[in-house]
Coordinates of C-alpha atoms in Angstrom, one line a residue:
M1 CA 97.9 102.3 131.2
S2 CA 98.5 105.8 129.6
T3 CA 97.6 106.2 126.0
A4 CA 98.8 109.7 125.9
P5 CA 100.9 110.7 122.9
Q6 CA 104.6 109.8 123.4
Q7 CA 106.5 111.2 120.7
T8 CA 110.3 110.3 119.9
A9 CA 113.0 112.5 118.4
R10 CA 112.4 114.2 114.9
P11 CA 111.4 111.5 112.4
V12 CA 114.0 112.4 110.0
G13 CA 113.8 109.1 107.8
F14 CA 110.1 109.6 107.6
A15 CA 110.1 113.1 106.7
I16 CA 112.8 112.7 103.8
L17 CA 111.0 109.8 102.5
S18 CA 107.8 111.9 102.6
I19 CA 109.2 114.7 100.8
L20 CA 111.2 112.4 98.1
L21 CA 108.2 110.4 97.4
G22 CA 105.8 113.6 97.2
M23 CA 108.3 115.1 94.9
V24 CA 108.4 112.1 92.6
G25 CA 104.5 111.9 92.7
W26 CA 104.1 115.6 92.1
F27 CA 106.7 115.5 89.0
A28 CA 104.8 112.5 87.4
S29 CA 101.6 114.4 87.8
F30 CA 103.0 117.4 86.4
E31 CA 104.5 115.8 83.4
L32 CA 100.9 114.1 82.7
L33 CA 99.4 117.4 83.2
T34 CA 101.7 119.3 80.7
E35 CA 101.1 116.4 78.2
Y36 CA 97.5 116.5 78.6
I37 CA 97.3 120.5 78.1
K38 CA 99.6 120.1 74.8
T39 CA 97.0 117.5 73.5
L40 CA 94.1 120.0 74.1
Q41 CA 96.2 122.6 72.4
S42 CA 97.2 120.4 69.3
P43 CA 95.0 117.0 68.8
A44 CA 97.9 115.8 66.7
H45 CA 100.6 116.0 69.6
V46 CA 102.0 112.8 70.7
P47 CA 102.7 112.7 74.2
N48 CA 106.1 111.7 75.3
C49 CA 104.8 108.8 77.4
N50 CA 103.4 107.2 74.2
I51 CA 105.9 104.4 73.9
S52 CA 103.7 101.7 72.3
V53 CA 100.3 100.3 72.2
L54 CA 100.5 98.8 75.6
V55 CA 102.7 101.3 77.4
T56 CA 101.2 104.5 76.5
C57 CA 99.3 107.3 78.4
G58 CA 97.1 108.9 75.6
P59 CA 94.1 106.5 76.0
N60 CA 94.2 107.0 79.8
M61 CA 94.2 110.9 79.5
G62 CA 91.5 110.8 76.8
S63 CA 89.2 108.5 78.7
W64 CA 86.3 109.1 81.3
Q65 CA 88.5 107.4 84.0
G66 CA 91.2 109.9 83.5
S67 CA 88.7 112.7 84.5
I68 CA 86.5 111.3 87.2
L69 CA 85.6 114.7 88.8
G70 CA 85.0 116.4 85.7
F71 CA 88.6 117.7 85.1
S72 CA 91.9 115.9 84.6
N73 CA 93.0 113.5 87.5
T74 CA 96.4 115.2 86.9
I75 CA 95.2 118.2 88.8
I76 CA 94.3 116.1 91.7
G77 CA 97.9 114.8 91.6
V78 CA 99.6 118.1 91.3
S79 CA 97.4 119.3 94.0
A80 CA 97.5 116.4 96.5
F81 CA 101.2 115.4 96.3
V82 CA 102.3 118.8 98.0
A83 CA 100.8 117.5 101.2
P84 CA 103.3 114.9 102.0
I85 CA 106.2 117.3 100.7
A86 CA 104.9 120.1 103.3
V87 CA 104.5 117.3 106.0
G88 CA 107.9 116.2 105.5
V89 CA 109.4 119.7 105.4
A90 CA 107.5 120.7 108.7
L91 CA 108.9 117.5 110.4
L92 CA 112.5 118.3 109.5
A93 CA 111.7 121.8 111.0
G94 CA 110.8 120.1 114.1
A95 CA 106.9 120.3 114.0
R96 CA 104.8 118.3 116.2
F97 CA 101.4 117.4 115.0
M98 CA 98.3 116.5 117.1
A99 CA 96.8 113.2 116.8
W100 CA 93.9 114.5 114.9
F101 CA 96.1 115.9 112.0
W102 CA 97.6 112.8 111.8
R103 CA 94.2 110.8 111.4
L104 CA 93.2 113.5 108.7
Y105 CA 96.5 112.9 107.0
Q106 CA 95.9 109.2 107.0
L107 CA 92.5 109.7 105.7
G108 CA 93.7 111.8 102.8
L109 CA 96.6 109.1 102.1
F110 CA 93.8 106.3 102.2
G111 CA 91.9 108.5 99.6
G112 CA 95.0 108.7 97.3
F113 CA 95.7 104.8 97.7
V114 CA 92.1 104.0 96.9
L115 CA 92.0 106.3 94.0
V116 CA 95.2 105.1 92.7
G117 CA 94.2 101.3 93.3
W118 CA 90.9 102.1 91.2
L119 CA 93.0 103.7 88.4
Q120 CA 95.2 100.5 88.3
F121 CA 92.1 98.5 87.8
Q122 CA 90.8 100.8 85.2
S123 CA 93.9 100.8 83.5
I124 CA 94.6 97.1 83.3
F125 CA 91.3 95.7 82.9
A126 CA 89.2 98.5 81.1
L127 CA 91.8 100.6 79.1
G128 CA 94.4 97.7 78.4
T129 CA 97.5 100.0 78.7
L130 CA 100.3 100.9 81.1
C131 CA 100.7 104.5 81.7
P132 CA 104.5 105.4 82.4
W133 CA 103.7 108.5 84.3
C134 CA 100.9 107.0 85.9
M135 CA 102.8 104.1 87.2
V136 CA 105.5 106.5 88.5
A137 CA 102.7 108.2 90.7
W138 CA 101.6 104.7 91.7
V139 CA 105.0 103.8 93.0
A140 CA 105.0 107.1 95.0
M141 CA 101.6 106.7 96.4
I142 CA 101.8 103.3 97.7
P143 CA 104.8 103.5 100.0
L144 CA 103.3 107.2 101.0
W145 CA 100.2 105.2 102.2
W146 CA 101.9 102.3 104.1
S147 CA 104.5 104.6 105.8
G148 CA 101.9 107.2 106.7
L149 CA 99.4 104.6 108.1
I150 CA 102.0 102.7 110.1
H151 CA 104.7 105.5 111.5
P152 CA 102.2 107.8 113.4
F153 CA 101.3 104.9 115.6
A154 CA 104.6 103.4 115.9
A155 CA 106.2 107.0 116.8
G156 CA 103.5 107.9 119.2
S157 CA 102.0 110.6 117.5
I158 CA 98.5 108.8 117.6
P159 CA 97.9 107.5 121.1
L160 CA 97.8 103.7 121.7
S161 CA 98.2 101.1 124.3
A162 CA 101.9 100.2 125.2
R163 CA 101.0 96.7 123.3
G164 CA 99.5 98.6 120.4
R165 CA 102.5 100.9 120.1
R166 CA 105.0 97.9 120.4
F167 CA 103.0 96.2 117.5
F168 CA 103.3 99.1 115.2
R169 CA 106.8 99.8 116.0
S170 CA 107.5 96.2 115.0
L171 CA 105.4 96.6 112.0
N172 CA 107.1 99.8 111.1
S173 CA 110.6 97.9 110.3
W174 CA 108.5 95.8 107.7
V175 CA 107.3 98.5 105.6
W176 CA 109.5 98.3 102.9
V177 CA 108.2 94.3 102.7
I178 CA 104.7 95.5 102.8
V179 CA 105.4 97.8 99.8
L180 CA 107.3 95.3 97.9
I181 CA 104.4 92.9 98.1
N182 CA 101.9 95.5 97.2
L183 CA 103.9 96.4 94.1
F184 CA 104.5 92.8 93.1
I185 CA 100.8 92.0 93.2
I186 CA 100.1 94.8 90.9
A187 CA 102.8 93.5 88.5
A188 CA 101.7 90.0 88.6
V189 CA 98.1 91.1 87.9
A190 CA 99.2 93.3 85.1
Q191 CA 101.4 90.7 83.9
F192 CA 98.6 88.0 83.9
Q193 CA 96.1 90.4 82.0
L194 CA 98.4 92.3 79.8
N195 CA 101.5 90.4 79.4
W196 CA 103.7 93.3 79.8
F197 CA 106.8 91.4 80.3
A198 CA 106.7 90.3 76.7
E199 CA 106.2 93.8 75.5
F200 CA 109.3 95.0 77.4
A201 CA 111.2 92.1 76.2
R202 CA 110.5 92.8 72.6
G203 CA 111.6 96.5 73.2

């Protein structure tokens, strides 16, 4: 049974989704970066994402969790979210990537997914805040990971047995359900820990 790559037509939907999610994540990271710079320039500056005691980004930006590599995490976001945009544009232009490229891309997405998950935990349980721009980046990163994990297998970009490819092609149609479940779990954990629904209800 052959396991050679058997790519289908251009994955227009996947490409457009990658571009849009990358742009959303990049914009959120850029907004956080500009607000961080303004705060450094003027400590009295109130970031545009400081909505309330619970919904704010100030504590996140000023914490050690906000600079885990010694510099602001926003720099990571502004740099990393360019990748899905570039991949999406290349796919729309007709590019065909080798299996090793997709594996590296998946590894990068997994790193982003793990980082976002860690930041979610820190934000909810350690800092006790919900950063608006951070949450926008989370919402972009989560579907990027799940779609980037499943699509290359489903499209035949990474070689699999016929049975394995059928499995991922079937799973590919349920990506949006997986994403919604992932987001629901995060929202539920935040609700139990921070009671964010009451905060928004008061607003």
